[in-house]
Every structure is written in structure tokens, then in C-alpha cells.
Coordinates of C-alpha atoms in Angstrom, one line a residue:
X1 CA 130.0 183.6 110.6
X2 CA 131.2 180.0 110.9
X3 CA 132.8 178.0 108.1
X4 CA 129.7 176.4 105.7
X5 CA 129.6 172.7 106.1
X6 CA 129.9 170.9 103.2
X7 CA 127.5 169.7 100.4
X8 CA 127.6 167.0 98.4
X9 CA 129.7 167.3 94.9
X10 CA 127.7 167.2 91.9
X11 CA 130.1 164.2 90.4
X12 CA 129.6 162.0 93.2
X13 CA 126.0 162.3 93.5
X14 CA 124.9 158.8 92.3
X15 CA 127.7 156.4 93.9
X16 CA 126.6 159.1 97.6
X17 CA 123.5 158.1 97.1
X18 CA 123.4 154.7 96.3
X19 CA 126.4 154.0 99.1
X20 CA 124.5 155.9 101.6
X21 CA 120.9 153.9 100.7
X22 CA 123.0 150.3 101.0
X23 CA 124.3 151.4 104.3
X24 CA 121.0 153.4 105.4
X25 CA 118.8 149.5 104.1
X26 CA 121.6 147.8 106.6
X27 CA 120.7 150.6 109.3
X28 CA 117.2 149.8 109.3
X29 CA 117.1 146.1 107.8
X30 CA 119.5 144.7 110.4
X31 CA 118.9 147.6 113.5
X32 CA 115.3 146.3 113.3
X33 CA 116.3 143.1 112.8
X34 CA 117.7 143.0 116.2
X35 CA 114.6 145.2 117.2
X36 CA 112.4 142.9 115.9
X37 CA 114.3 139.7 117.9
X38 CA 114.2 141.2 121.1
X39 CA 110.6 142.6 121.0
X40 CA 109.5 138.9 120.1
X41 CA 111.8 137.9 123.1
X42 CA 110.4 140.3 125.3
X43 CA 106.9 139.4 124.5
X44 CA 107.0 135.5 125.4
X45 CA 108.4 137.0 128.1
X46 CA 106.1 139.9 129.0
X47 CA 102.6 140.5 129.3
X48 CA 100.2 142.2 126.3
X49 CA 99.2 145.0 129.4
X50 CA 102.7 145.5 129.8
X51 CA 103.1 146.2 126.3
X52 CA 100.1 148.4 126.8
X53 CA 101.3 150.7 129.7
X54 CA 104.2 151.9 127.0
X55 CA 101.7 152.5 124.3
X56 CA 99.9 154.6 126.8
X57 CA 102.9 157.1 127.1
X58 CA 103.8 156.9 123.2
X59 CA 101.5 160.0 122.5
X60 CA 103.0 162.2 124.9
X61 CA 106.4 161.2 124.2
X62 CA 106.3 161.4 120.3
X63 CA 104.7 165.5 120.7
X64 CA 107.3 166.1 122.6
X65 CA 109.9 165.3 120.0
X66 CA 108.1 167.1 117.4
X67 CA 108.6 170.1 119.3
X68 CA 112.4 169.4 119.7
X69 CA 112.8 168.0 116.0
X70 CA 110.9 171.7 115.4
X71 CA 111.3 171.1 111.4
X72 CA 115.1 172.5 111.7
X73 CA 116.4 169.0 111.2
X74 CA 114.7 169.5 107.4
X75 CA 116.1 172.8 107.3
X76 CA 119.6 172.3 108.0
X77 CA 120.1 169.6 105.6
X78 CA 118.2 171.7 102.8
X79 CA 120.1 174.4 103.3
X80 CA 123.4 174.4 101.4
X81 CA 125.1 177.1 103.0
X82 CA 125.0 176.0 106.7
X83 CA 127.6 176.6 108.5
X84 CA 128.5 176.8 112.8
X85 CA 126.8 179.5 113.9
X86 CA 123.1 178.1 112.3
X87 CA 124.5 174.3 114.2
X88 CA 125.3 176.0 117.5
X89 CA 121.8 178.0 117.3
X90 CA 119.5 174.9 116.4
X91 CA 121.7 173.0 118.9
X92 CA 121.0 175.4 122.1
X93 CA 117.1 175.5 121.2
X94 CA 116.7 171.9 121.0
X95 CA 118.2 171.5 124.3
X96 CA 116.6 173.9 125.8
X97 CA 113.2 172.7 123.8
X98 CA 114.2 168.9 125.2
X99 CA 114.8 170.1 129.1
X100 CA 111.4 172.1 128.8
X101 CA 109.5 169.7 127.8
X102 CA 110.9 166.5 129.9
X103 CA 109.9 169.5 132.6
X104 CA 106.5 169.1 131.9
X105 CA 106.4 165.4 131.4
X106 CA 107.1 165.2 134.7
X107 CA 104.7 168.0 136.4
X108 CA 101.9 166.0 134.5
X109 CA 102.8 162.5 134.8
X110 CA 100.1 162.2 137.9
X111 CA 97.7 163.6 136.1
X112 CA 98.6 161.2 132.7
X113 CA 98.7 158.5 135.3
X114 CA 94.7 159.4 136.4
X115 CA 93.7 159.8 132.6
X116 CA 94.8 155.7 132.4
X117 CA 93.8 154.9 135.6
X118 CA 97.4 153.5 135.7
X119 CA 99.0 154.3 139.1
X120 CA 102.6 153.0 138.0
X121 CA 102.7 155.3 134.9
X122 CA 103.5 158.5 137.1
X123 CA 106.8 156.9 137.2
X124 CA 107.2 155.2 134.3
X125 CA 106.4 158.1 131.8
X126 CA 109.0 160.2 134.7
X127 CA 112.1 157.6 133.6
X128 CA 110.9 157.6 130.0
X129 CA 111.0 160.9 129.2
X130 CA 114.7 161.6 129.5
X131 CA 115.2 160.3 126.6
X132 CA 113.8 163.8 124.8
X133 CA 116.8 165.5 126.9
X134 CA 119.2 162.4 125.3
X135 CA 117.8 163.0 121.8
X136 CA 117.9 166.6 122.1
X137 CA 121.8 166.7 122.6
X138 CA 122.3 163.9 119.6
X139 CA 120.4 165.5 116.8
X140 CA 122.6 167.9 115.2
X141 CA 125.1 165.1 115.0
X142 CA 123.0 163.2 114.0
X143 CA 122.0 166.0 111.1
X144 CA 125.8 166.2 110.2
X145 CA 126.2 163.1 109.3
X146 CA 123.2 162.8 107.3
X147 CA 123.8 165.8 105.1
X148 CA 127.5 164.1 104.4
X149 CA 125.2 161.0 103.9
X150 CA 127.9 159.2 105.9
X151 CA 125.5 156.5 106.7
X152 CA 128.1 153.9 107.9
X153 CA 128.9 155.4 111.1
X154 CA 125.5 155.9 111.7
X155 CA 124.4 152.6 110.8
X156 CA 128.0 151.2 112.9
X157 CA 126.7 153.3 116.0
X158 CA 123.0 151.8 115.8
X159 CA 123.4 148.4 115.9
X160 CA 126.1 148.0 118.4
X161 CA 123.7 150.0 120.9
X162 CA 120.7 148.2 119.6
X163 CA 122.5 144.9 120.4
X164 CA 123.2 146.0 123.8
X165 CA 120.2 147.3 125.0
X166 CA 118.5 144.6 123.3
X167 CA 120.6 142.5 125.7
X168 CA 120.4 144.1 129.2
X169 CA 116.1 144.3 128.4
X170 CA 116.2 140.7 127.7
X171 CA 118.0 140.3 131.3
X172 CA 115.9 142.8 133.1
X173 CA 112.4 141.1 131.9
X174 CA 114.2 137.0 132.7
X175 CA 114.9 138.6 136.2
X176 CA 111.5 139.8 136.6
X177 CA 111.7 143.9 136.1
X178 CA 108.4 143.8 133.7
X179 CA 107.5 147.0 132.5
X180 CA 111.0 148.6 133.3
X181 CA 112.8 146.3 130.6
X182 CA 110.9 148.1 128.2
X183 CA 111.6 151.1 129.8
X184 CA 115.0 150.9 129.9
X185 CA 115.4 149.7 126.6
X186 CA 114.6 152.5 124.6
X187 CA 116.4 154.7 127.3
X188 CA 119.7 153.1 127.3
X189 CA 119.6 152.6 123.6
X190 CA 119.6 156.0 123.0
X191 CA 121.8 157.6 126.0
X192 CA 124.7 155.1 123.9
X193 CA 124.1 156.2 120.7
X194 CA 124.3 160.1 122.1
X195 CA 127.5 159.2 123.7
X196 CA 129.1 157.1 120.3
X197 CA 127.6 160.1 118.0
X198 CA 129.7 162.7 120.3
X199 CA 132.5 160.5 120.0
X200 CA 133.4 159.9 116.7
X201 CA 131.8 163.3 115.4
X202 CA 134.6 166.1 115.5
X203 CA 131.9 169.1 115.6
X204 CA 131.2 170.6 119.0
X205 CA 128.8 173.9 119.2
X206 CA 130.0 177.2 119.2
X207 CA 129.1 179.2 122.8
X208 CA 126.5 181.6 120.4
X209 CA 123.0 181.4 119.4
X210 CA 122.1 184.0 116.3
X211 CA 118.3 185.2 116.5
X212 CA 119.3 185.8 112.6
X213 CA 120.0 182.9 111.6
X214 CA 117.1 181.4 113.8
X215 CA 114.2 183.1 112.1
X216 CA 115.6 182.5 108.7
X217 CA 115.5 178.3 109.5
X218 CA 112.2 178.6 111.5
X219 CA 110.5 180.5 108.5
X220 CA 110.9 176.9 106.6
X221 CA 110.8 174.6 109.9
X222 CA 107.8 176.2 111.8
X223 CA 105.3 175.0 108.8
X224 CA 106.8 171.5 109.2
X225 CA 107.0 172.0 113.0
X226 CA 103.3 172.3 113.3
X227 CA 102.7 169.4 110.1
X228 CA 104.9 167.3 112.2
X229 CA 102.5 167.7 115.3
X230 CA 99.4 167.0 113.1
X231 CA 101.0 163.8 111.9
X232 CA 102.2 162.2 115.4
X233 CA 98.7 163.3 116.9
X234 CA 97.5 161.4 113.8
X235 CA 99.6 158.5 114.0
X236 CA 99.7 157.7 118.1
X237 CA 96.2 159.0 118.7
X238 CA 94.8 155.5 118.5
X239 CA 97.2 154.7 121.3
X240 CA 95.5 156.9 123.3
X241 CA 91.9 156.5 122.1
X242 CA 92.8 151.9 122.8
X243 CA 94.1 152.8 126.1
X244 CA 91.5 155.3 127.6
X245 CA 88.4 153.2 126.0
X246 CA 89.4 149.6 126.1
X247 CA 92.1 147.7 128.3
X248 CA 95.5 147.7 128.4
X249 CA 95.7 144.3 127.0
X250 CA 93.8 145.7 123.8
X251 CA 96.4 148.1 123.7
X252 CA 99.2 145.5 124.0
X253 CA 98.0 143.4 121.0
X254 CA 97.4 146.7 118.8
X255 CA 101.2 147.8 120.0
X256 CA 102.3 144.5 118.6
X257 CA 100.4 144.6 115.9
X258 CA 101.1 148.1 114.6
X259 CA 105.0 146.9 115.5
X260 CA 104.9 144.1 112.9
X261 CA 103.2 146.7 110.6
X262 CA 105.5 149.4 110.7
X263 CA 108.6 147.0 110.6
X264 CA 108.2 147.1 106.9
X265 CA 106.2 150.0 106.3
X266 CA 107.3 153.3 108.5
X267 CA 111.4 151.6 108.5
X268 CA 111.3 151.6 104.6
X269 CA 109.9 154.6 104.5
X270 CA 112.6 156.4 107.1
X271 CA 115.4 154.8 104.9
X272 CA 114.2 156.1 101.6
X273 CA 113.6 159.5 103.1
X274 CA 116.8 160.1 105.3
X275 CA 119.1 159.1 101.9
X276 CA 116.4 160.4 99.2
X277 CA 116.3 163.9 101.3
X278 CA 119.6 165.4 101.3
X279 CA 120.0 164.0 97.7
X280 CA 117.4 165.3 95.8
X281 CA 117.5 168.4 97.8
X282 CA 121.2 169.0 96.2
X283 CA 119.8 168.8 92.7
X284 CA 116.4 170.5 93.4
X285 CA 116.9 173.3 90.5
X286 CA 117.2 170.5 88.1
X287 CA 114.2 169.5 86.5
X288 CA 114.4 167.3 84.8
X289 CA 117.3 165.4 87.1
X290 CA 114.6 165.7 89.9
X291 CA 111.7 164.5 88.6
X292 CA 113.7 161.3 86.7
X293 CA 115.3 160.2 90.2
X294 CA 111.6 160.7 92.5
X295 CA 110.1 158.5 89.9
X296 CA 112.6 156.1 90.1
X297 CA 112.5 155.8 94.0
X298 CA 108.6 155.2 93.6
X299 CA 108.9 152.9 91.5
X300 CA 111.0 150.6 93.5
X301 CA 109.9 151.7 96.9
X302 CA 107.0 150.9 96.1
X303 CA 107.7 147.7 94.6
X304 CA 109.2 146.5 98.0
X305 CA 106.3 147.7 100.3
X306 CA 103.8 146.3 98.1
X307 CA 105.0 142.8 98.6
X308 CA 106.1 142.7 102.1
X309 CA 102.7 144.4 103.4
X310 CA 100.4 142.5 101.5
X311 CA 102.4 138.9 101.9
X312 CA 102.4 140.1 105.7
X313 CA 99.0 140.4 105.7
X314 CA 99.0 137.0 104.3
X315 CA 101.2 135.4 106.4
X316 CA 99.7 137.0 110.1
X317 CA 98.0 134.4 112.0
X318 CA 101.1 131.8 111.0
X319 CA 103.6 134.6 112.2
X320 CA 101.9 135.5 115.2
X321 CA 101.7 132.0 116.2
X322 CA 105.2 131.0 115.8
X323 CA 107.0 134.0 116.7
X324 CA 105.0 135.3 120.3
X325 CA 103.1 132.7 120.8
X326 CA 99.0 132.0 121.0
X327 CA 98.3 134.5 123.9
X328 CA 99.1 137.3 121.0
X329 CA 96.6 135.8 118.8
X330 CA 94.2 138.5 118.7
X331 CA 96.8 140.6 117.2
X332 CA 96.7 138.6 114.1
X333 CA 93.7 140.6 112.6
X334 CA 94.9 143.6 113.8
X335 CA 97.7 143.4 111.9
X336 CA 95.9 142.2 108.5
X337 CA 94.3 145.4 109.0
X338 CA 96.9 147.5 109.8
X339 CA 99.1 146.2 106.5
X340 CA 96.8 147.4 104.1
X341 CA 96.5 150.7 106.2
X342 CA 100.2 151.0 106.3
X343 CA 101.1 150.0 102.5
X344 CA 100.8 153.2 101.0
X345 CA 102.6 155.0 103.8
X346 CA 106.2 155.3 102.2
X347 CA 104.6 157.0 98.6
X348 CA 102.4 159.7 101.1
X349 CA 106.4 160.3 102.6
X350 CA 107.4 160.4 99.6
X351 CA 104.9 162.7 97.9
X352 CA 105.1 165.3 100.9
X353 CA 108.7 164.7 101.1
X354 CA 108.9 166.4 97.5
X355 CA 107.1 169.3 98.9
X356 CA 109.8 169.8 101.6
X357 CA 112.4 169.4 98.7
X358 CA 111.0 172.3 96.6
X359 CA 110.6 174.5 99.7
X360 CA 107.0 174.4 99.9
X361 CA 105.9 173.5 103.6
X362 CA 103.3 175.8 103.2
X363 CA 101.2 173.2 101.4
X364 CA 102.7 170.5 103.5
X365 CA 101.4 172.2 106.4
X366 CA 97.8 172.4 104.3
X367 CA 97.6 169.4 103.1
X368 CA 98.1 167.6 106.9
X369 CA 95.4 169.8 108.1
X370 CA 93.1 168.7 105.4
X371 CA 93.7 165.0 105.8
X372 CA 93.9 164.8 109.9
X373 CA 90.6 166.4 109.9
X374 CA 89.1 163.8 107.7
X375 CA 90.6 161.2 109.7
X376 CA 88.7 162.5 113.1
X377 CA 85.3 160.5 111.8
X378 CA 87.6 157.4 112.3
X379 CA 88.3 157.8 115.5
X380 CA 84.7 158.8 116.7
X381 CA 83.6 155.8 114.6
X382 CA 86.2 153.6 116.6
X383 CA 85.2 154.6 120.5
X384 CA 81.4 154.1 119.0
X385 CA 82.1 150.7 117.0
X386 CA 85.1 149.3 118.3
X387 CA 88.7 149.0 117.1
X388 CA 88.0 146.8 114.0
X389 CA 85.7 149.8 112.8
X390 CA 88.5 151.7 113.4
X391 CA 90.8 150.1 111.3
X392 CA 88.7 149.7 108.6
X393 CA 88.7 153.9 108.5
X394 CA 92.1 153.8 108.7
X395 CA 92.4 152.0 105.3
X396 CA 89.7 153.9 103.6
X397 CA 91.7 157.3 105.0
X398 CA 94.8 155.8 104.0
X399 CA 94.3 156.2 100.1
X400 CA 92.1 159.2 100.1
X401 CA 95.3 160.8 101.6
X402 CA 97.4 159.3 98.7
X403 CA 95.6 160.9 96.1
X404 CA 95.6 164.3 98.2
X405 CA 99.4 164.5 98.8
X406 CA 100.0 163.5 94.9
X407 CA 98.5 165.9 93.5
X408 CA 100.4 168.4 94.9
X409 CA 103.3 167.1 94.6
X410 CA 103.0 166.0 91.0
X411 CA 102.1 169.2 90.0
X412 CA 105.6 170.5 91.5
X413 CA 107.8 168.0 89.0
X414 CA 105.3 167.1 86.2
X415 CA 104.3 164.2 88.0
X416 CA 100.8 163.6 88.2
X417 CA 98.7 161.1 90.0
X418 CA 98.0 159.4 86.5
X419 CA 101.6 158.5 86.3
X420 CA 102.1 157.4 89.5
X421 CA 99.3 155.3 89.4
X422 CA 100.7 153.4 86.6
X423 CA 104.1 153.3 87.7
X424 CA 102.9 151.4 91.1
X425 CA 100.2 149.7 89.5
X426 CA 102.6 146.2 88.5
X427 CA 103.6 146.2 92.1
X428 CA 100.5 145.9 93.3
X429 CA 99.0 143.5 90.7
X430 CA 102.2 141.0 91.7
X431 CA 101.7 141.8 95.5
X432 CA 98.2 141.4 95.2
X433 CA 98.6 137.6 93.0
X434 CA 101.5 136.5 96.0
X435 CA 99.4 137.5 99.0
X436 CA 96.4 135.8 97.5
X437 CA 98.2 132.5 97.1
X438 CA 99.9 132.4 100.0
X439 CA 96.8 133.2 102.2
X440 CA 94.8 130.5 100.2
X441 CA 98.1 127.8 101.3
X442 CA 96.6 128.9 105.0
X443 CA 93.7 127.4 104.9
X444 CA 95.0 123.5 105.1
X445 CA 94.3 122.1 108.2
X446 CA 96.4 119.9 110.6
X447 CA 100.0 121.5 109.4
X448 CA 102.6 122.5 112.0
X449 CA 102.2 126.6 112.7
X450 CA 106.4 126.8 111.8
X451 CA 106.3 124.2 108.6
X452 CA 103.4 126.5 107.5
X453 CA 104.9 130.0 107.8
X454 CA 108.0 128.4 105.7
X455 CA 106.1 127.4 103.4
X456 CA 104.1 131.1 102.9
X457 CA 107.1 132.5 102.8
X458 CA 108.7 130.3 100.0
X459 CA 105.7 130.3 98.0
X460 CA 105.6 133.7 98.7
X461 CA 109.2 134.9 97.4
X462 CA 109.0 132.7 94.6
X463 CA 105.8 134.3 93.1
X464 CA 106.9 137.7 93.6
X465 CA 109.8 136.7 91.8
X466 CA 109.0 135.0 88.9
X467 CA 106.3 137.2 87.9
X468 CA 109.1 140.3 88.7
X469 CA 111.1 138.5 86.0
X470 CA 108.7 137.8 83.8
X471 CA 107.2 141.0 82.9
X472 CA 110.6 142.9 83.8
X473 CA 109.2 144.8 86.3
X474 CA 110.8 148.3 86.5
X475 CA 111.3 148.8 89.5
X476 CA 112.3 144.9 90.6
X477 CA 114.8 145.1 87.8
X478 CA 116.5 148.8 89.6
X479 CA 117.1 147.1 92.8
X480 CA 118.3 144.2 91.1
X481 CA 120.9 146.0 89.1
X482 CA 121.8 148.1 91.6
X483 CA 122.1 145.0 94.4
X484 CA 124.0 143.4 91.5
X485 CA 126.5 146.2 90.4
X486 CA 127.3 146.8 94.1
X487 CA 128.6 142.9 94.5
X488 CA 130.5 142.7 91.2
X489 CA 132.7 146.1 92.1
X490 CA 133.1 144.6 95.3
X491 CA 134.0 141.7 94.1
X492 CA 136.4 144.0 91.4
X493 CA 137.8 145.8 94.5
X494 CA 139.1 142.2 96.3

């Protein structure tokens, strides 16, 4: 057997945790900050069907990855005794998952290309799809690091390549390459960050793959394999439903749109879960430990994605305007839409996160069954109704999931939905006050588009926080101590 790699000490659980969430929030806050930037550059530059033509592949492309993510990313970093031999065994099958399936991808691309009536996507989606091979090769390093929550490196690694890629797309779409800017984009983003993850991670894969060692991961990682499938069917389905039933230009505004959504929404959510993960999976068999550190992520994720959804909701039509420009206007209610689909999304991670936590993928598995299944009047309603119909399912969906996943998981750590409710209730009620105001500051007339969204957003952040102060909101008043405690030892350190 190899040498177990190592878990996190007990004593140094809390300054892990909160290190790795600082540098996981400057991952994600400033990676898609520079996302963010160049997408807005690339759409003044670029056409909404161009936009569109990606968001046709995105379905294909994201089952693909599910099958090479097979749930053994979950597994590794659960299990506390992993050592080389279950590395060098997940590595070899993701590889050989990611070759496979880029295989495919490319027998079918004509016949993807028909679906669309889209010609150029047999090549596009040919170009696009190495990047499963790329991120095949880069996950267990990227699984390493995660379990040593060493997320400076991986936050180092992601920006520089963001920046660059960001850079040469920019380039390619000024010098006329359209579609291919995009293309390229993603593609050459993550062929650097495979390449800069190899190179300052020591561990290479031993020549062995144990069949052992594979069941006993894939007993835990097959459930979340196939809830992992449901879920991206779920979430890029309406990709495919926009494309094949409306234009490519309807796609292009709902790609921005959900883009703007998820910039909030699906990025806090991926921070709270890639730190929250590996560190509550360490103290698991603790009660009491457990249950007092979920609540306390709730509280103040929660908190955060409250405000920025509903203010963004608020602020659409001002931010559409003065970021891409009025050919993206119809985006503008898609996104308003699409924010109070999306608000709840990190506490549904969160909740089924839990259940990964306490080994329970069975009901993980069960529970996205139940709620994809419920979600399929939606989309019938949307090719019958159109996509505003559509997105109005999507919010009603959106909360009857929440109380599903929950449940379950409340019952696991004493929990319940009850408690929830009133833990995230405040942040709602403060959201809910800001968005309200700000919206109503819209509605004056004959006010530049930029002097407007400054306002919003002033008015905005000042409501939020003086009401946060006032009634000493929980979870505010944990990110403010934390943000706080972390500048005065810095400060100490100097």
C-alpha cells in the first residue's frame, strides 16, 4: 500500500479553515472578477448568437465531466486514510474516463451539429472538448490540494491563467476570430492551470490501478456519480431546450443572463463547499462540533447571497445597460428571474452537502431523483409557454427543493427546517427591504444609466448595512469578526 496522505490536525482546524475560506473567497471573488471583465469585454465585442453557439455545447460538455468527476473527487477527500495507490487508481480511470468520452464528443459532433442546425458546431464542440482530457489529468492534483486545504496555490495558479486567457480571448475576438475566442478561452485557461498544478505539486501517480481500492471509493462515488448527472441534466437542460426551440440569440441573452446570476450564486456556493467539505468531513463523528459549525456557515452564507441576489435583481436593467451595452437588453428580465431562482442555491449545496459529509449518498442520490422529476413540468411548460414561463417554474422549483433537501439533512445533525428557517429568515427580511429600495430609486426618469447604477449600489450597501448593524445580525456580525480578526493579526504579524 502507499503512504496515507495527510489529514488535517484536530488543533489547527479553525485557523485551516478560516485561512483556506479567505484564500478560496479571493479564488473565486477575484478569478471571477477577471471572468466577469473579460466576458463583459467579449460581449461588446461579440454577438448574443455567438454567445449562443457555446451554450449550445454546455450540456454535452458538463455530462461529460460528471462522468470523469465520477463522485471520487468527494470520496478521496472524505476518506481519511488515502493514500497512493487509491490516487494512482482514481487518476488512471479519470483519464481513461476523459479520453473516452472526448472520443465520443467527436464521433457525434455532426450529429449535435444537425440537432442545432448549426453547421460550424461540428468543429467547435471537436476543439472544445479537449478540455475533459485537460481536466481529467488535473483533478487529483487538484483533489490534493484541497484535502490540505492549501487554497493559496490554487487560488495563485487560477488567476494568473485566468488573466492570460482572459487576455489572448480579448485579442482573438478585436482581430476578428468570433466564436473561437470563446473557444479558446476556456481551453487555454485550463491546459495552463493543468500544466502550473503539475508543476508545483510534488505527487506523480504510481504505474498501478487496485480494483480493491476502486470498488471500495465507487461504492460512495457511484451514488453521487449518477446525482451528479441528474443535477447537470437539470442545470444546462435549459440550454438545450433555448437552443433547439428558440434562436441562438435567445440563447445568448439567457447565457448572459444565467452568467450574471451565477457570478454570485453557484461561485459562492463552490467556495463554501470546496473549504466547508474537507472540514467538516474531519470532524464528522462530532456532533455536536458538526452541527454548531453547518449552522454557522448558513447563517452567513446565506446572509451574503441573500443580498447580492436580490440587490442584483434590483439593479439588472442599470447593470445590463452600462456594462454590455443595449443590444443585451433583453437579458435584463431574464436575469431578475433567474436571481430569485438562483438565491437559494448555496443552502440546497449546503443541505446535500451534509449528506455527503455523513456518508449518506444514498439519499443524495434520492432526493435529486425526486426533485429533477418535478422540475420536468417546467420545462414542458417552457417549449409550450415560452422562456418567461419557464423561469417562473424555475423559482417555484427552486424552494420546493429547499424544503426537500432540508429535511433530510436536518434530520442527520438535529437541524430541522424550522431552524433553518429562522436562522435565514433576517437575511432575507434585510435583502428583501434593500432590493425594494433600490429598485423603487430605478424608476426616476432622465438619469444617466452609470450615475444610476452608482447610486443602487450605494444605496444598496448602505441599507444592508445599517440594518445588519442594527439588529446585530448573526451571521453579518461572523463575517465581520472574522474579516476583522484576520486584519488585526495581520497587522500584529508586520
Amino acid at each position: 500500500m502507499g503512504k496515507p496522505d495527510g489529514v488535517i490536525a484536530s488543533g489547527g482546524l479553525k485557523e485551516k479553515a478560516i485561512t483556506g475560506l479567505l484564500w478560496s473567497f479571493g479564488d473565486n471573488g477575484f478569478g471571477q472578477l477577471i471572468h466577469f471583465v473579460v466576458g463583459i469585454i467579449l460581449a461588446r465585442i461579440l454577438s448574443p448568437q455567438e454567445f449562443g453557439l457555446i451554450g449550445m455545447i454546455t450540456l454535452f460538455i458538463a455530462l461529460s465531466q460528471s462522468f470523469i468527476d465520477s463522485g471520487f473527487q468527494q470520496a478521496l477527500i472524505r476518506k481519511s486514510d488515502a493514500c497512493d495507490t487509491d490516487f494512482s487508481t482514481v487518476f488512471f480511470f479519470n483519464l481513461a474516463v476523459g479520453v473516452l468520452f472526448y472520443g465520443l464528443i467527436f464521433i457525434f459532433s455532426g450529429a449535435i451539429s444537425s440537432f442545432y442546425d448549426e453547421p460550424q458546431l461540428r468543429e467547435i464542440i471537436r476543439v472544445f472538448g479537449l478540455v475533459l482530457v485537460v481536466n481529467a489529468l488535473a483533478l487529483i492534483q487538484r483533489v490534493r490540494l484541497t484535502r490540505a486545504i492549501n487554497f493559496r496555490l490554487l487560488t495563485t495558479i487560477s488567476l494568473t491563467c485566468s488573466l492570460v486567457s482572459g487576455a489572448i480571448a480579448i485579442w482573438m475576438a478585436i482581430s476578428g476570430y468570433g466564436v473561437w475566442s470563446l473557444v479558446w478561452r476556456t481551453l487555454l485557461n485550463q491546459f495552463m492551470q493543468a500544466i502550473a498544478l503539475w508543476y508545483f505539486n510534488s505527487w506523480r501517480p504510481l504505474a498501478v490501478f487496485r480494483m480493491s481500492s476502486f470498488r471500495d471509493m465507487f461504492s460512495f462515488g457511484s451514488r453521487l456519480l449518477v446525482s451528479g448527472l441528474i443535477d447537470t441534466l437539470y442545470k444546462n437542460i435549459y440550454y438545450l431546450i433555448i437552443g433547439k426551440y428558440f434562436s441562438a440569440s435567445d440563447l445568448g441573452y439567457y447565457t448572459r443572463a444565467d452568467h450574471f446570476q451565477r457570478l454570485p450564486s453557484s461561485n459562492l456556493t463552490a467556495v463554501v463547499q470546496r473549504v466547508s467539505y474537507p472540514v467538516l468531513a474531519s470532524v464528522k463523528d462530532d456532533e455536536v462540533r458538526l452541527r454548531e459549525g453547518y449552522r454557522r456557515i448558513i447563517r452567513s452564507t446565506m446572509f451574503i447571497s441573500f443580498t447580492t441576489m436580490i440587490v442584483l435583481a434590483a439593479i439588472a436593467e442599470s447593470l445590463i445597460l452600462v456594462l454590455i451595452g443595449d443590444k443585451w437588453m433583453p437579458a435584463a428580465g431574464m436575469l431578475q428571474m433567474l436571481c430569485f431562482a438562483g438565491m437559494l442555491y448555496p443552502l440546497h449545496a449546503m443541505n446535500l452537502n451534509m449528506l455527503n459529509v455523513k456518508g449518506r449518498s444514498d439519499l443524495f442520490l434520492r432526493l435529486e431523483i425526486i426533485k429533477k422529476v418535478l422540475a420536468v413540468p417546467v420545462i414542458i411548460v417552457g417549449v409550450i409557454m415560452g422562456i418567461r414561463a419557464m423561469l417562473a417554474g424555475m423559482i417555484i422549483n427552486s424552494f420546493i427543493a429547499y424544503f426537500l433537501n432540508s429535511y433530510y439533512s436536518g434530520r442527520l445533525v438535529g437541524y430541522p427546517v424550522a431552524m433553518q428557517v429562522r436562522d435565514v429568515l433576517p437575511s432575507f427580511i434585510i435583502a428583501m427591504l434593500a432590493g425594494a429600495l433600490t429598485f423603487t430609486l430605478s424608476l426616476l426618469m432622465g438619469v444617466n444609466p452609470a450615475v444610476m447604477l452608482s447610486l443602487q449600489l450605494l444605496l444598496a450597501t448602505v441599507v444592508v448595512l445599517v440594518l445588519s448593524e442594527l439588529t446585530r445580525h448573526k451571521g453579518y456580525m461572523e463575517i465581520r469578526m472574522l474579516l476583522l480578526g484576520r486584519l488585526f493579526r495581520s497587522r500584529k504579524n508586520k
